[in-house]
């Protein structure tokens, strides 16, 4: 059974940093792309970042490019989202999601329960 | 960036009714479109991928159709557990992967 467990969310001041982690189990981790998708209050789903199975290349939404970095450690079945220079508009529930194949241009067939990020002074 | 526009924003129906949800893309996404269901306090659930393929474990009352710029999610007969928010998502032209704004299916 596929499981995705996120951690690392919390309250941070504007301009601060956080690192989210997502540990996966139940599938051959390196064979699938992974993504981060967020849900903001009163808004819909927004794709934030994606990374292919090898971890060689990561992709970002324009809203976070240059501030967020996604990476993966296939030996630990874990993906990370390093978030810096956080803004109030980054406040959201962040989901880790498993792609349906190895490439980053993917749909997402399994999702974690989400980790809440709140950016406020 | 491909913009996905979902309509209507809210659909008020009763159990047993047929639900028809629309997703329109700002340019062709071929058949690279998915549909997700999200209930309050839960993570999204993949229903349909690549326009018309049901994901694992999804009941047959859910069906997807369309290609190019116009797509439809149909729920043939609403069950009480189907009242939720539904999102479409394209993977044809990326980055970014984009989602529609969602359609809320509420009980009349």
Short mmCIF file of C-alpha atoms in Angstrom, two decimals:
data_model
loop_
_atom_site.label_atom_id
_atom_site.label_comp_id
_atom_site.label_asym_id
_atom_site.label_seq_id
_atom_site.Cartn_x
_atom_site.Cartn_y
_atom_site.Cartn_z
CA UNK A 1 0.00 0.00 0.00
CA UNK A 2 1.32 3.43 -0.94
CA UNK A 3 1.93 5.87 1.90
CA UNK A 4 3.22 9.44 1.74
CA UNK A 5 3.95 11.22 5.03
CA UNK A 6 4.81 14.89 5.06
CA UNK A 7 6.50 16.77 7.87
CA UNK A 8 8.21 20.08 8.56
CA UNK A 9 5.35 22.55 8.37
CA UNK A 10 4.78 25.21 10.96
CA UNK A 11 4.60 28.91 11.73
CA UNK A 12 7.36 31.07 10.28
CA UNK A 13 7.89 34.80 9.99
CA UNK A 14 7.91 36.53 6.59
CA UNK A 15 11.34 36.20 5.06
CA UNK A 16 12.04 33.01 6.99
CA UNK A 17 12.75 29.47 5.84
CA UNK A 18 11.31 25.99 6.28
CA UNK A 19 12.16 22.57 4.92
CA UNK A 20 9.35 20.15 4.19
CA UNK A 21 9.98 16.42 3.94
CA UNK A 22 7.89 13.62 2.47
CA UNK A 23 8.75 10.00 3.11
CA UNK A 24 7.23 7.42 0.79
CA UNK A 25 6.60 3.69 1.06
CA UNK A 26 4.80 0.97 -0.82
CA UNK A 27 6.22 1.54 -4.32
CA UNK A 28 9.52 1.64 -6.22
CA UNK A 29 10.33 5.21 -5.31
CA UNK A 30 12.97 6.04 -7.93
CA UNK A 31 10.67 4.96 -10.77
CA UNK A 32 8.23 7.81 -10.22
CA UNK A 33 8.20 11.58 -10.32
CA UNK A 34 7.09 13.40 -7.21
CA UNK A 35 5.45 16.76 -6.75
CA UNK A 36 4.43 19.34 -4.19
CA UNK A 37 0.96 20.88 -4.51
CA UNK A 38 -0.53 23.45 -2.16
CA UNK A 39 -4.04 24.41 -1.14
CA UNK A 40 -4.54 27.93 0.15
CA UNK A 41 -7.55 29.12 2.14
CA UNK A 42 -10.32 30.10 -0.25
CA UNK A 43 -8.27 29.05 -3.26
CA UNK A 44 -7.88 25.88 -5.22
CA UNK A 45 -4.99 23.54 -5.81
CA UNK A 46 -1.71 25.01 -7.05
CA UNK A 47 1.22 22.98 -8.34
CA UNK A 48 4.40 24.19 -6.65
CA UNK A 49 7.22 21.94 -7.79
CA UNK A 50 8.05 18.61 -9.39
CA UNK A 51 11.05 16.33 -9.75
CA UNK A 52 11.68 13.33 -11.96
CA UNK A 53 12.52 9.88 -10.70
CA UNK A 54 16.27 10.31 -10.97
CA UNK A 55 16.23 13.66 -9.23
CA UNK A 56 18.34 15.22 -11.98
CA UNK A 57 15.92 18.03 -12.77
CA UNK A 58 13.33 19.90 -10.77
CA UNK A 59 10.67 22.33 -11.95
CA UNK A 60 8.89 25.19 -10.25
CA UNK A 61 5.87 27.44 -10.45
CA UNK A 62 6.80 31.03 -11.27
CA UNK A 63 5.42 32.09 -7.88
CA UNK A 64 8.16 30.17 -6.04
CA UNK A 65 11.01 30.04 -8.56
CA UNK A 66 14.25 31.23 -7.02
CA UNK A 67 12.91 30.82 -3.48
CA UNK A 68 12.03 27.13 -3.26
CA UNK A 69 14.23 24.12 -4.04
CA UNK A 70 12.94 20.59 -4.45
CA UNK A 71 15.22 17.58 -4.10
CA UNK A 72 14.99 13.86 -3.46
CA UNK A 73 17.08 11.16 -1.80
CA UNK A 74 16.17 7.86 -3.43
CA UNK A 75 18.16 5.95 -0.81
CA UNK A 76 15.78 7.30 1.84
CA UNK A 77 12.58 7.31 -0.26
CA UNK A 78 12.22 10.97 0.63
CA UNK A 79 11.60 14.23 -1.19
CA UNK A 80 12.25 17.66 0.24
CA UNK A 81 11.05 21.18 -0.37
CA UNK A 82 13.42 23.84 0.92
CA UNK A 83 11.44 27.07 1.18
CA UNK A 84 13.17 30.40 1.74
CA UNK A 85 12.20 34.07 1.66
CA UNK A 86 8.70 33.00 2.62
CA UNK A 87 5.79 35.35 2.06
CA UNK A 88 2.31 35.53 3.54
CA UNK A 89 0.91 34.23 0.26
CA UNK A 90 2.92 31.02 0.68
CA UNK A 91 0.67 30.09 3.62
CA UNK A 92 -1.10 26.88 2.61
CA UNK A 93 -1.54 23.19 3.20
CA UNK A 94 1.32 21.55 1.29
CA UNK A 95 0.71 18.11 -0.19
CA UNK A 96 3.33 15.69 -1.40
CA UNK A 97 2.08 13.66 -4.35
CA UNK A 98 3.31 10.68 -6.34
CA UNK A 99 3.43 10.96 -10.11
CA UNK A 100 1.96 8.34 -12.39
CA UNK A 101 5.30 7.76 -14.14
CA UNK A 102 8.97 8.75 -14.02
CA UNK A 103 8.72 12.08 -15.85
CA UNK A 104 7.69 15.31 -14.15
CA UNK A 105 4.88 16.11 -16.60
CA UNK A 106 2.50 13.90 -14.73
CA UNK A 107 -0.80 13.40 -13.00
CA UNK A 108 -0.72 12.40 -9.32
CA UNK A 109 -2.21 9.12 -8.14
CA UNK A 110 -1.37 9.19 -4.44
CA UNK A 111 -1.25 12.11 -2.04
CA UNK A 112 -0.09 12.62 1.51
CA UNK A 113 -2.27 14.18 4.18
CA UNK A 114 -0.51 17.51 3.92
CA UNK A 115 1.56 19.71 6.19
CA UNK A 116 0.43 23.22 7.10
CA UNK A 117 2.69 26.21 6.50
CA UNK A 118 1.72 29.54 8.02
CA UNK A 119 3.74 32.64 7.23
CA UNK A 120 2.92 35.40 9.67
CA UNK A 121 4.58 37.83 12.03
CA UNK B 1 0.80 28.78 -19.15
CA UNK B 2 -2.34 26.78 -19.85
CA UNK B 3 -5.36 28.09 -17.97
CA UNK B 4 -8.09 25.60 -17.07
CA UNK B 5 -11.56 27.04 -16.51
CA UNK B 6 -14.08 24.87 -14.68
CA UNK B 7 -17.82 25.38 -14.78
CA UNK B 8 -20.09 25.72 -13.06
CA UNK B 9 -18.42 26.90 -9.88
CA UNK B 10 -21.13 25.20 -7.84
CA UNK B 11 -23.54 22.46 -8.80
CA UNK B 12 -26.55 21.86 -6.52
CA UNK B 13 -27.95 18.38 -7.00
CA UNK B 14 -29.66 15.55 -5.13
CA UNK B 15 -28.52 11.97 -4.58
CA UNK B 16 -29.37 9.93 -7.65
CA UNK B 17 -28.97 12.91 -10.01
CA UNK B 18 -26.56 12.97 -12.93
CA UNK B 19 -23.69 15.45 -12.52
CA UNK B 20 -21.92 16.97 -15.51
CA UNK B 21 -18.80 19.03 -14.81
CA UNK B 22 -16.87 20.97 -17.45
CA UNK B 23 -13.20 21.87 -17.81
CA UNK B 24 -12.04 24.10 -20.67
CA UNK B 25 -8.36 24.65 -21.52
CA UNK B 26 -6.95 27.88 -22.95
CA UNK B 27 -5.18 25.81 -25.60
CA UNK B 28 -5.15 22.17 -26.58
CA UNK B 29 -3.96 19.69 -23.97
CA UNK B 30 -4.66 16.71 -26.25
CA UNK B 31 -6.01 14.09 -23.83
CA UNK B 32 -3.56 14.84 -21.01
CA UNK B 33 -6.19 15.85 -18.49
CA UNK B 34 -7.02 14.41 -15.08
CA UNK B 35 -9.88 14.84 -12.62
CA UNK B 36 -9.55 14.79 -8.83
CA UNK B 37 -12.06 14.74 -5.99
CA UNK B 38 -11.38 16.50 -2.72
CA UNK B 39 -13.49 16.34 0.41
CA UNK B 40 -13.04 18.66 3.41
CA UNK B 41 -10.11 17.60 5.57
CA UNK B 42 -8.92 15.04 3.04
CA UNK B 43 -6.25 14.96 0.38
CA UNK B 44 -7.20 14.95 -3.31
CA UNK B 45 -8.08 11.62 -4.92
CA UNK B 46 -7.32 10.84 -8.55
CA UNK B 47 -10.50 9.82 -10.38
CA UNK B 48 -9.68 10.01 -14.08
CA UNK B 49 -6.34 10.30 -15.90
CA UNK B 50 -5.58 11.09 -19.52
CA UNK B 51 -9.15 12.29 -20.08
CA UNK B 52 -11.05 9.03 -19.90
CA UNK B 53 -9.18 6.40 -17.87
CA UNK B 54 -10.55 5.58 -14.44
CA UNK B 55 -7.92 5.34 -11.74
CA UNK B 56 -7.58 2.22 -9.59
CA UNK B 57 -10.61 1.58 -7.41
CA UNK B 58 -12.78 4.35 -8.87
CA UNK B 59 -16.43 3.34 -9.30
CA UNK B 60 -17.86 3.03 -12.79
CA UNK B 61 -20.35 5.87 -12.15
CA UNK B 62 -17.43 8.26 -12.75
CA UNK B 63 -16.51 8.80 -16.39
CA UNK B 64 -14.41 11.31 -18.28
CA UNK B 65 -14.53 12.43 -21.87
CA UNK B 66 -13.10 15.05 -24.20
CA UNK B 67 -9.96 16.04 -26.02
CA UNK B 68 -8.24 19.21 -27.12
CA UNK B 69 -9.77 22.03 -25.10
CA UNK B 70 -13.11 20.70 -23.83
CA UNK B 71 -13.49 18.00 -21.20
CA UNK B 72 -16.33 16.59 -19.12
CA UNK B 73 -16.52 14.62 -15.90
CA UNK B 74 -19.83 12.79 -15.53
CA UNK B 75 -21.12 11.16 -12.38
CA UNK B 76 -23.99 9.03 -13.60
CA UNK B 77 -25.93 8.81 -10.33
CA UNK B 78 -24.72 10.78 -7.32
CA UNK B 79 -24.07 8.89 -4.12
CA UNK B 80 -23.99 10.76 -0.78
CA UNK B 81 -20.20 10.40 -0.64
CA UNK B 82 -19.77 12.15 -4.02
CA UNK B 83 -20.57 15.61 -2.69
CA UNK B 84 -17.16 17.27 -2.81
CA UNK B 85 -14.97 19.64 -4.82
CA UNK B 86 -13.68 18.42 -8.18
CA UNK B 87 -10.56 19.72 -9.93
CA UNK B 88 -9.14 19.15 -13.39
CA UNK B 89 -5.37 19.18 -14.10
CA UNK B 90 -3.39 19.18 -17.33
CA UNK B 91 0.02 17.65 -17.99
CA UNK B 92 0.39 18.41 -21.68
CA UNK B 93 2.26 21.72 -21.60
CA UNK B 94 4.47 22.20 -18.56
CA UNK B 95 5.93 23.61 -16.46
CA UNK B 96 3.76 24.60 -14.90
CA UNK B 97 1.33 21.79 -14.36
CA UNK B 98 -1.96 23.59 -13.88
CA UNK B 99 -5.24 22.93 -12.09
CA UNK B 100 -8.67 24.35 -12.71
CA UNK B 101 -10.36 26.45 -10.06
CA UNK B 102 -12.68 23.65 -9.00
CA UNK B 103 -16.38 22.80 -9.07
CA UNK B 104 -18.20 22.24 -5.81
CA UNK B 105 -20.95 19.62 -6.00
CA UNK B 106 -23.31 20.33 -3.12
CA UNK B 107 -26.47 18.68 -1.94
CA UNK B 108 -29.64 20.51 -2.91
#
